XYZ file of C-alpha atoms in Angstrom:
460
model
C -43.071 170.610 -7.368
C -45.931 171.193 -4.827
C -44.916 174.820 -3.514
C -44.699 177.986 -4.895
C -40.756 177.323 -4.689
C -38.181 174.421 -4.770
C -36.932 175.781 -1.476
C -40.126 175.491 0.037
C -40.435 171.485 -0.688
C -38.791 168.940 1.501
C -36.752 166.848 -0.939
C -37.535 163.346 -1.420
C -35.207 160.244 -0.437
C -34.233 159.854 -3.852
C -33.278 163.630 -4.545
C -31.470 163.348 -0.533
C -29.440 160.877 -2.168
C -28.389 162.710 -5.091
C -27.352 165.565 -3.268
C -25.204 163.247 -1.261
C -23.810 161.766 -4.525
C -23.094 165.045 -6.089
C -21.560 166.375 -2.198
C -18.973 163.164 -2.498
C -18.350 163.241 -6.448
C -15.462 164.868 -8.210
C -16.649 164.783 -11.528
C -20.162 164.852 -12.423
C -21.982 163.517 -15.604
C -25.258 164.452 -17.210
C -26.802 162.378 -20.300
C -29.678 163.412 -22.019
C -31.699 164.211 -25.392
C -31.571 168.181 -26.378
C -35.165 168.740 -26.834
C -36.318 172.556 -28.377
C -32.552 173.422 -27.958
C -32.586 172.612 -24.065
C -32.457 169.865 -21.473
C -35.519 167.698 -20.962
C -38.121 168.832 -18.425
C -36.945 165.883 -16.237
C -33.735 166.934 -15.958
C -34.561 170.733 -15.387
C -37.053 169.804 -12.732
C -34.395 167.376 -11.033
C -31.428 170.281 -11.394
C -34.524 172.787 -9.591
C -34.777 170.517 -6.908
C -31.099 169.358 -5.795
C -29.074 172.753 -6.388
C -30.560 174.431 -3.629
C -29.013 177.859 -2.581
C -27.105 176.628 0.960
C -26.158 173.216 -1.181
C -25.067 174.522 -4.807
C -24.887 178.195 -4.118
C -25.311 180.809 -1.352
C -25.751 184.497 -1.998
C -23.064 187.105 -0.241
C -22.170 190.861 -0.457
C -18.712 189.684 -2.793
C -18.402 189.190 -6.499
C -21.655 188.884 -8.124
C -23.550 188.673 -5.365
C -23.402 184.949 -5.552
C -20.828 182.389 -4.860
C -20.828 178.773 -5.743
C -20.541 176.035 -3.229
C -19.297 173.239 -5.811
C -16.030 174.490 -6.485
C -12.959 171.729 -7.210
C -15.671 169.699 -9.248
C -16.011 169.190 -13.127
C -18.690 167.808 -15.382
C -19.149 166.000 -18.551
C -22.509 166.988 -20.826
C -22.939 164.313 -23.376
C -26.140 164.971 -25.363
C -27.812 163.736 -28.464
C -29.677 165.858 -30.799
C -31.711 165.394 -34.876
C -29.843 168.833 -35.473
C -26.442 168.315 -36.931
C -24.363 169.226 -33.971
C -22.405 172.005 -36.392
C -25.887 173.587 -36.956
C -26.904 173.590 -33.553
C -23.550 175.218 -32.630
C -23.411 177.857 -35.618
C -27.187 178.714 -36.197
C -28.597 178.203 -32.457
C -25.291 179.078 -30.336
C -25.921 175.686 -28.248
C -28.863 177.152 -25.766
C -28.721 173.980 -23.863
C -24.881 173.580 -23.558
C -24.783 177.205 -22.416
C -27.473 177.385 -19.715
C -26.142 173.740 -18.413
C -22.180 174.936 -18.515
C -22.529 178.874 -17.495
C -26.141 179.446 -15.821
C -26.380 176.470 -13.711
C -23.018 174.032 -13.683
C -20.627 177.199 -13.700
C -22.892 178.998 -11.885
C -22.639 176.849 -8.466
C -18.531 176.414 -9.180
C -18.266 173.667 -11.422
C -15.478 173.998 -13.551
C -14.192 173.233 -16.438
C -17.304 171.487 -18.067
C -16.870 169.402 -21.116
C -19.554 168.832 -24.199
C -20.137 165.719 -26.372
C -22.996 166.440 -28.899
C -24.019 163.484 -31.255
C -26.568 163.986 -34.066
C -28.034 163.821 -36.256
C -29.475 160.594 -34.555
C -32.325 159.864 -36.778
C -30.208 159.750 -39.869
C -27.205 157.549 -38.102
C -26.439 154.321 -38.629
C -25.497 151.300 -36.360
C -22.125 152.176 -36.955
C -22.399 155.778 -36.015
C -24.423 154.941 -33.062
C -21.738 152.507 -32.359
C -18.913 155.023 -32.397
C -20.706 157.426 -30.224
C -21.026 155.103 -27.617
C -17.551 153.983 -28.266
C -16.213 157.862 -28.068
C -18.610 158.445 -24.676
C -16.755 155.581 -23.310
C -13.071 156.744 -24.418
C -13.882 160.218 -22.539
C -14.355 157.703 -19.199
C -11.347 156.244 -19.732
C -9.373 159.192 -19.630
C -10.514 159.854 -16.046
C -8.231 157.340 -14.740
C -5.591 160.290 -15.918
C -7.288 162.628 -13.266
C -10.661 164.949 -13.271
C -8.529 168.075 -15.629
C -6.515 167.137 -18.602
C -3.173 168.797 -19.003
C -4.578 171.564 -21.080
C -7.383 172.100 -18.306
C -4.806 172.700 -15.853
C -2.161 174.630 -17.885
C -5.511 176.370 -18.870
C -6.837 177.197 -15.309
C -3.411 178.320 -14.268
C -3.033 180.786 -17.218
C -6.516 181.914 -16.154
C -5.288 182.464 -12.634
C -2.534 184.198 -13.807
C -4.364 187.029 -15.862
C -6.797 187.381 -12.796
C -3.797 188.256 -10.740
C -2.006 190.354 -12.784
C -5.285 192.699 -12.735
C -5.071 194.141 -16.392
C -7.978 196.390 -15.871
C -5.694 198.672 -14.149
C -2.800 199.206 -16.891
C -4.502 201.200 -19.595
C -4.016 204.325 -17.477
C -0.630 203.532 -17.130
C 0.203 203.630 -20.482
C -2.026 206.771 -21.347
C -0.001 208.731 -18.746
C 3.308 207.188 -19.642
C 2.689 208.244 -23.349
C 1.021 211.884 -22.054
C 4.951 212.475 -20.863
C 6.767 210.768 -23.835
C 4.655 213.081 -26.442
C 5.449 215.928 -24.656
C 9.151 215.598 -24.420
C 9.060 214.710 -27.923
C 6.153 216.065 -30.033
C 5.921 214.639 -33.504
C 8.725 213.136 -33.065
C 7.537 209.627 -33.695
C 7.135 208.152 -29.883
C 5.491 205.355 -30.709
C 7.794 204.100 -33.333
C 11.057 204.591 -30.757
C 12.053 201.288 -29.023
C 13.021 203.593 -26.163
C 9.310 204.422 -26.100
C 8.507 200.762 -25.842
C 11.139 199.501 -23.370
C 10.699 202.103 -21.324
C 7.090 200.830 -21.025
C 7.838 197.150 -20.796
C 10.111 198.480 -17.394
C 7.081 200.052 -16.296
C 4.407 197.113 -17.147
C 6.863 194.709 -15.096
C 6.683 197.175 -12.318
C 3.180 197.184 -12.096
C 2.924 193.201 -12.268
C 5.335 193.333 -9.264
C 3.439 195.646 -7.352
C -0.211 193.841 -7.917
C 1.761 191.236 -6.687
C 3.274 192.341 -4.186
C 0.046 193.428 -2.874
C -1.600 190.022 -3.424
C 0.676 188.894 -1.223
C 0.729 191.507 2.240
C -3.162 192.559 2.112
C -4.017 188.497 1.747
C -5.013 188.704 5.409
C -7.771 191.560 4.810
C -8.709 190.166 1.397
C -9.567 186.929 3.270
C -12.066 188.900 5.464
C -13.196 191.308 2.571
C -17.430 190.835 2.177
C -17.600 193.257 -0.153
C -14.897 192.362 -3.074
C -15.676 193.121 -6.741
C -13.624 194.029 -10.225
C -12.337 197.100 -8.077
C -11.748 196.267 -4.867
C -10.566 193.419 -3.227
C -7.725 191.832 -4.938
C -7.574 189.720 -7.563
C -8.413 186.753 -4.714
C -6.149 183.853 -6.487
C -4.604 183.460 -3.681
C -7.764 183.658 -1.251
C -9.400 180.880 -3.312
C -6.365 178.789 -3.718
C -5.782 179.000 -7.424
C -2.588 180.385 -6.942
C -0.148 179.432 -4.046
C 2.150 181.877 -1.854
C 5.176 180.779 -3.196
C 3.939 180.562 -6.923
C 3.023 184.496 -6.362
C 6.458 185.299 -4.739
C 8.427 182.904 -8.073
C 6.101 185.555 -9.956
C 7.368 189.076 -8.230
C 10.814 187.848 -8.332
C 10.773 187.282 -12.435
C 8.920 190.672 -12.848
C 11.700 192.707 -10.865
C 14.054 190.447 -12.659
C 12.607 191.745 -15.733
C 12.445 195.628 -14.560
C 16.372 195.191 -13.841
C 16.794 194.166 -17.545
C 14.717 196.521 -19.322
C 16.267 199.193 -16.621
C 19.813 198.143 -18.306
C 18.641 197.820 -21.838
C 16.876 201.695 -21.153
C 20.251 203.001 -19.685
C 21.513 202.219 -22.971
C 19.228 203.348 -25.686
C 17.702 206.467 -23.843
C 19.110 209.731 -25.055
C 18.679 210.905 -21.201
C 21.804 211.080 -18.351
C 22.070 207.344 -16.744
C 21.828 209.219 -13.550
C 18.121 210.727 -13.745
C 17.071 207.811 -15.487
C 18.007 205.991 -12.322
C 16.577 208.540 -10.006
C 13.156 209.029 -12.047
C 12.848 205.209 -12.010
C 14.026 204.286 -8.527
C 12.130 207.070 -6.728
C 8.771 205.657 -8.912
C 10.320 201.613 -7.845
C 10.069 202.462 -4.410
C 6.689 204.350 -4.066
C 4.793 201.359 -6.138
C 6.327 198.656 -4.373
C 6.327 200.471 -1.229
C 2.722 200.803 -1.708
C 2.013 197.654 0.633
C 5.249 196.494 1.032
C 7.777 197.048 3.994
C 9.418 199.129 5.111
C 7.170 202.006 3.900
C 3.424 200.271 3.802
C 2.209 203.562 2.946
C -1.479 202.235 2.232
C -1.285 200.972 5.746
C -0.585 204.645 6.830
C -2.961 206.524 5.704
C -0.838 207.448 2.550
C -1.652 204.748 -0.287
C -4.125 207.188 -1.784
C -1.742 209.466 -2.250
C 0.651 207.137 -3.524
C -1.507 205.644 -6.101
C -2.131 209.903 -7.206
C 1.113 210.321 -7.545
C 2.553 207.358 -9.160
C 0.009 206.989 -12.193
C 0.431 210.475 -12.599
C 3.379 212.294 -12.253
C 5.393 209.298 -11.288
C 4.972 207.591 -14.803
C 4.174 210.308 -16.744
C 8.139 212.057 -15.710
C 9.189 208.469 -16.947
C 7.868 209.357 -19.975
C 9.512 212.589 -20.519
C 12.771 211.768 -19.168
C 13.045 208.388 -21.133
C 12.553 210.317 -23.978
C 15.106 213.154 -23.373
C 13.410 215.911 -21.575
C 14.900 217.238 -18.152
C 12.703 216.518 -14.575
C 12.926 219.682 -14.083
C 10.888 221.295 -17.010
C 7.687 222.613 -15.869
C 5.338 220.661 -18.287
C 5.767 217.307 -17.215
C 4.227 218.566 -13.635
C 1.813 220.680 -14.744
C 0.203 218.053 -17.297
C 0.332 215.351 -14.253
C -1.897 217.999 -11.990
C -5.427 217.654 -12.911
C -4.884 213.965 -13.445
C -3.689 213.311 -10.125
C -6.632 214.857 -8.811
C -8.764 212.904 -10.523
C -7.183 209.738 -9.712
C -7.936 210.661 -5.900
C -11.914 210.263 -6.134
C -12.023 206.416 -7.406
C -8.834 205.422 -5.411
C -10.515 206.875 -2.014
C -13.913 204.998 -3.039
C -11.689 201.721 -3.586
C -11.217 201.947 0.006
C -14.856 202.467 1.470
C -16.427 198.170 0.340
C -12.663 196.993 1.631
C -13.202 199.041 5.042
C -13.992 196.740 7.460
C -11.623 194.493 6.501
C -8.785 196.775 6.097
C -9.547 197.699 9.728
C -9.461 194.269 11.184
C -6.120 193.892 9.425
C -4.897 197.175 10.484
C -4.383 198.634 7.329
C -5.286 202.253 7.761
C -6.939 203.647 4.521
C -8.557 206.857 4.405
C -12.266 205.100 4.357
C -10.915 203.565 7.657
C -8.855 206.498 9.102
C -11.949 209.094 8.040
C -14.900 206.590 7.572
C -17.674 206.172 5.259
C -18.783 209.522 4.748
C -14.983 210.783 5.449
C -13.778 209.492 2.275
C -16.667 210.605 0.358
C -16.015 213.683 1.520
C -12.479 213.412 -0.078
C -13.523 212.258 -3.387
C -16.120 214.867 -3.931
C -13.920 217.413 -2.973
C -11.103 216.199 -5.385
C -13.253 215.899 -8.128
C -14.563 219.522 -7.804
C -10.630 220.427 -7.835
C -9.884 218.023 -10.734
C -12.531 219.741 -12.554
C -11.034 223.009 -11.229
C -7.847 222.514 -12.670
C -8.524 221.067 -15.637
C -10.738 224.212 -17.036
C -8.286 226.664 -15.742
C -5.399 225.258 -17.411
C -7.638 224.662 -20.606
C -8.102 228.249 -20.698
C -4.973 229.513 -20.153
C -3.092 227.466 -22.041
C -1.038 225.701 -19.944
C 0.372 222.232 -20.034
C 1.040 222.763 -24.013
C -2.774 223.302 -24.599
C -3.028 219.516 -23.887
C -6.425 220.573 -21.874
C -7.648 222.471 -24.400
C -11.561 222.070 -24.500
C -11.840 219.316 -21.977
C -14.103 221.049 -19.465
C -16.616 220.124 -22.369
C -16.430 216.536 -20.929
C -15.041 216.792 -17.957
C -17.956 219.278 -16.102
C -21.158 217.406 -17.153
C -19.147 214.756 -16.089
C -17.692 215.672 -12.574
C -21.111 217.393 -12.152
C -22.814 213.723 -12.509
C -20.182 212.509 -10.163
C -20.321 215.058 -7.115
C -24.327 215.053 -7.458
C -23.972 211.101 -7.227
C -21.120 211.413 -4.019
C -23.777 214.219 -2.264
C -26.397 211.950 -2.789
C -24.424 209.416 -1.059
C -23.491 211.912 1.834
C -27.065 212.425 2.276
C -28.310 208.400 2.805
C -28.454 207.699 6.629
C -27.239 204.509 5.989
C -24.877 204.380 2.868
C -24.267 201.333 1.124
C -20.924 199.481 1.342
C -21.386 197.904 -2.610
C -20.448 200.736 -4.329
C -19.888 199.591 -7.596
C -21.500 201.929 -10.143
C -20.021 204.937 -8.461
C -16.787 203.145 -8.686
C -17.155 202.843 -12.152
C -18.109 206.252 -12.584
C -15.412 207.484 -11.006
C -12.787 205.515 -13.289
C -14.417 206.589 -16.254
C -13.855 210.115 -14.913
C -9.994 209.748 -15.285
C -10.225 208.782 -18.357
C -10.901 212.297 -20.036
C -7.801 213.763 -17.930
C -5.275 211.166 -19.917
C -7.166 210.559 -23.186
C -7.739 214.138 -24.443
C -4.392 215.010 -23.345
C -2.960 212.166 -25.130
C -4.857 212.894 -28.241
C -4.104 217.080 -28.294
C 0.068 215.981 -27.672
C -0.366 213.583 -30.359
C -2.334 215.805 -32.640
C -0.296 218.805 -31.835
């Protein structure tokens, strides 16, 4: 290195050619000594030089700001070491392995990467040596079987399949679902019912459906998303391959196909009329699903926000309560869904303002694209001053069952934090489309209007 930075420096013919190596390779293979826990200078020097950002990486407005231009490659790391390989794992948590795999292999896309340690090599014999070498060239060998191993690939897919379901989302879910079932039946042992339970299981299944569902219609838009993260964006299996079309669409139709059978199973078990079991859960069915999915595409009308208030509020929640006996009708169920459906409102309009410009090109009509930028800040700050609102007035009247008893305690520093962070945001002349920490402050903000709900009906 000559210049203040590898970009800087033409690379030589040698280091042209091993970029042109690692370009046409599938599976790449490093072999080294681990010296002071880490790769040789050589190596690091060599790895500073070829994976340049444009070659190995690039940076870009998604994900972690980074994305890695080596994808659908995988690498071997067979190193020898005086430490006793269990020591070096145990005592020193494999610096090497880690910064090779994660910080610079996994880093630029290559995945899965495999280890080989051998040590301790001053104290091994011939015959050790010998059946290192032996081992190094059995893990060859298997090559010939393909790149990924059976376990690698049942192992990827398994991976993919997590990322899609989106599991980040569900907690609320539940909380809600189990706001309604403890208030139809206070200490009355909810969580011990299997009506409790299966009723949930129908509504998990829904879920998986709908994240699904909308894997599948907003793929166009995700495709042209710059500014995807945890919260926005998809789950992007689909955009980068790891799952296919038709393995998404096998996956919707087993989730429904579960939903039909825990639907049955419910009709059975729950002490509530078949009839507004079937209403309660149909009506909640078809606003989910209907979410992106035709006929209704409500989140391409303006009306997803909405949607997403009112089915992880009051839409679950009433499952909870009727499941477990009480009548739609009763005034509780609504009034405890209230404040959390206006809290739900902030982070589900501020979902919509990074995925903007895409949604637009799609023609998918979200309030950040039907309102813009400042629009839909507008609507979050002015739902979390109602949230807020509600929330203290029925804490001190005692509505809802005194299930909001106390909570302006958390939720007014908190909202407070949040509307001083949204007029901040008002205020920039040009606002930023990466919005994650107010995203995340927003989320956390729901979380007070189901957990201390939950824990006063359970307490109570």
């Amino acid at each position: 290195m000559h210049t203040p930075s590898p970009n800087d420096q033409p690379l030589e013919a040698d280091l042209q050619q091993a970029q042109e190596l690692v370009a046409w390779a599938d599976h790449l293979v490093f072999v080294y000594p681990t010296w002071w826990g880490s790769v040789p200078a050589l190596l690091k020097g060599f790895l500073d030089r070829i994976m340049a950002p444009g070659f190995a990486f690039q940076t870009c407005e998604g994900g972690i700001g980074y994305q890695g231009l080596l994808d659908g490659r995988s690498a071997q790391l067979i190193t020898t070491m005086d430490t006793p390989p269990l020591i070096h794992r145990l005592l020193y948590r494999q610096p090497g392995r880690n910064a090779m795999a994660r910080a610079t292999l996994g880093f630029c896309g290559v995945r899965p990467v495999r280890t080989l340690a051998f040590g301790s090599v001053k104290d091994a014999s011939p015959r050790q040596r010998q059946a290192w070498v032996t081992r190094a060239h059995r893990e060859g060998e298997r090559l010939a079987r393909g790149r990924l191993t059976p376990g690698e690939r049942l192992a990827d897919k398994a991976g993919a399949w997590l990322r899609a379901l989106r599991l980040q989302f569900y907690p609320m879910t539940w909380v809600a679902y189990a706001m309604g079932g403890l208030a139809a039946s206070p200490g009355g042992g909810v969580f011990a019912s299997p009506v409790f339970w299966l009723g949930y299981l129908c509504l998990f299944l829904l879920e998986v459906a709908t994240v699904l569902v909308n894997e599948l219609v907003d793929l166009r838009t995700d495709r042209l998303n710059r500014y995807y993260s945890t919260f926005t964006g998809g789950s992007r299996v689909l955009v980068e391959g790891r799952l296919s079309r038709r393995e998404v669409r096998a996956g919707i139709v087993i989730a429904l196909l579960g939903v039909a059978a825990s639907a049955v199973g419910l009709l059975i078990m729950a002490p509530a009329a078949p009839a507004t079991v079937i209403a309660v859960l149909g009506m909640l069915a078809l606003l989910a699903i209907g979410y992106t999915a035709p006929p209704l595409m409500l989140s391409y009308r303006g009306l997803g926000e909405l949607d997403v208030a009112v089915t992880h509020s009051i839409g679950v929640l009433l499952c909870g309560y009727v499941f477990l006996g009480g009548a739609w009708h009763d005034p509780l169920p609504w009034l405890l869904s209230l404040p959390l459906l206006l809290a739900i409102l902030p982070s589900i309009t501020l979902s919509g303002i990074p995925d903007r410009q895409a949604d637009a090109s799609a023609g998918k009509r979200t309030l950040a694209v039907r309102l813009g930028h400042r629009g839909a800040l507008r609507v979050a700050l002015v739902a979390t001053l109602l949230a807020a609102g509600c929330a203290l007035v029925w804490s001190l009247s005692g509505l809802a069952a005194g299930a909001y008893a106390g909570i302006g305690l958390a939720v007014v520093p908190h909202g407070a934090w949040l509307a001083w962070w949204l007029v901040r945001q008002l205020r920039l002349s040009h606002p930023p489309e990466r919005i994650d920490g107010l995203m995340a402050a927003s989320l956390g903000y729901v979380l007070w209007f189901g957990l201390i709900p939950l824990f006063r009906l359970a307490g109570g």
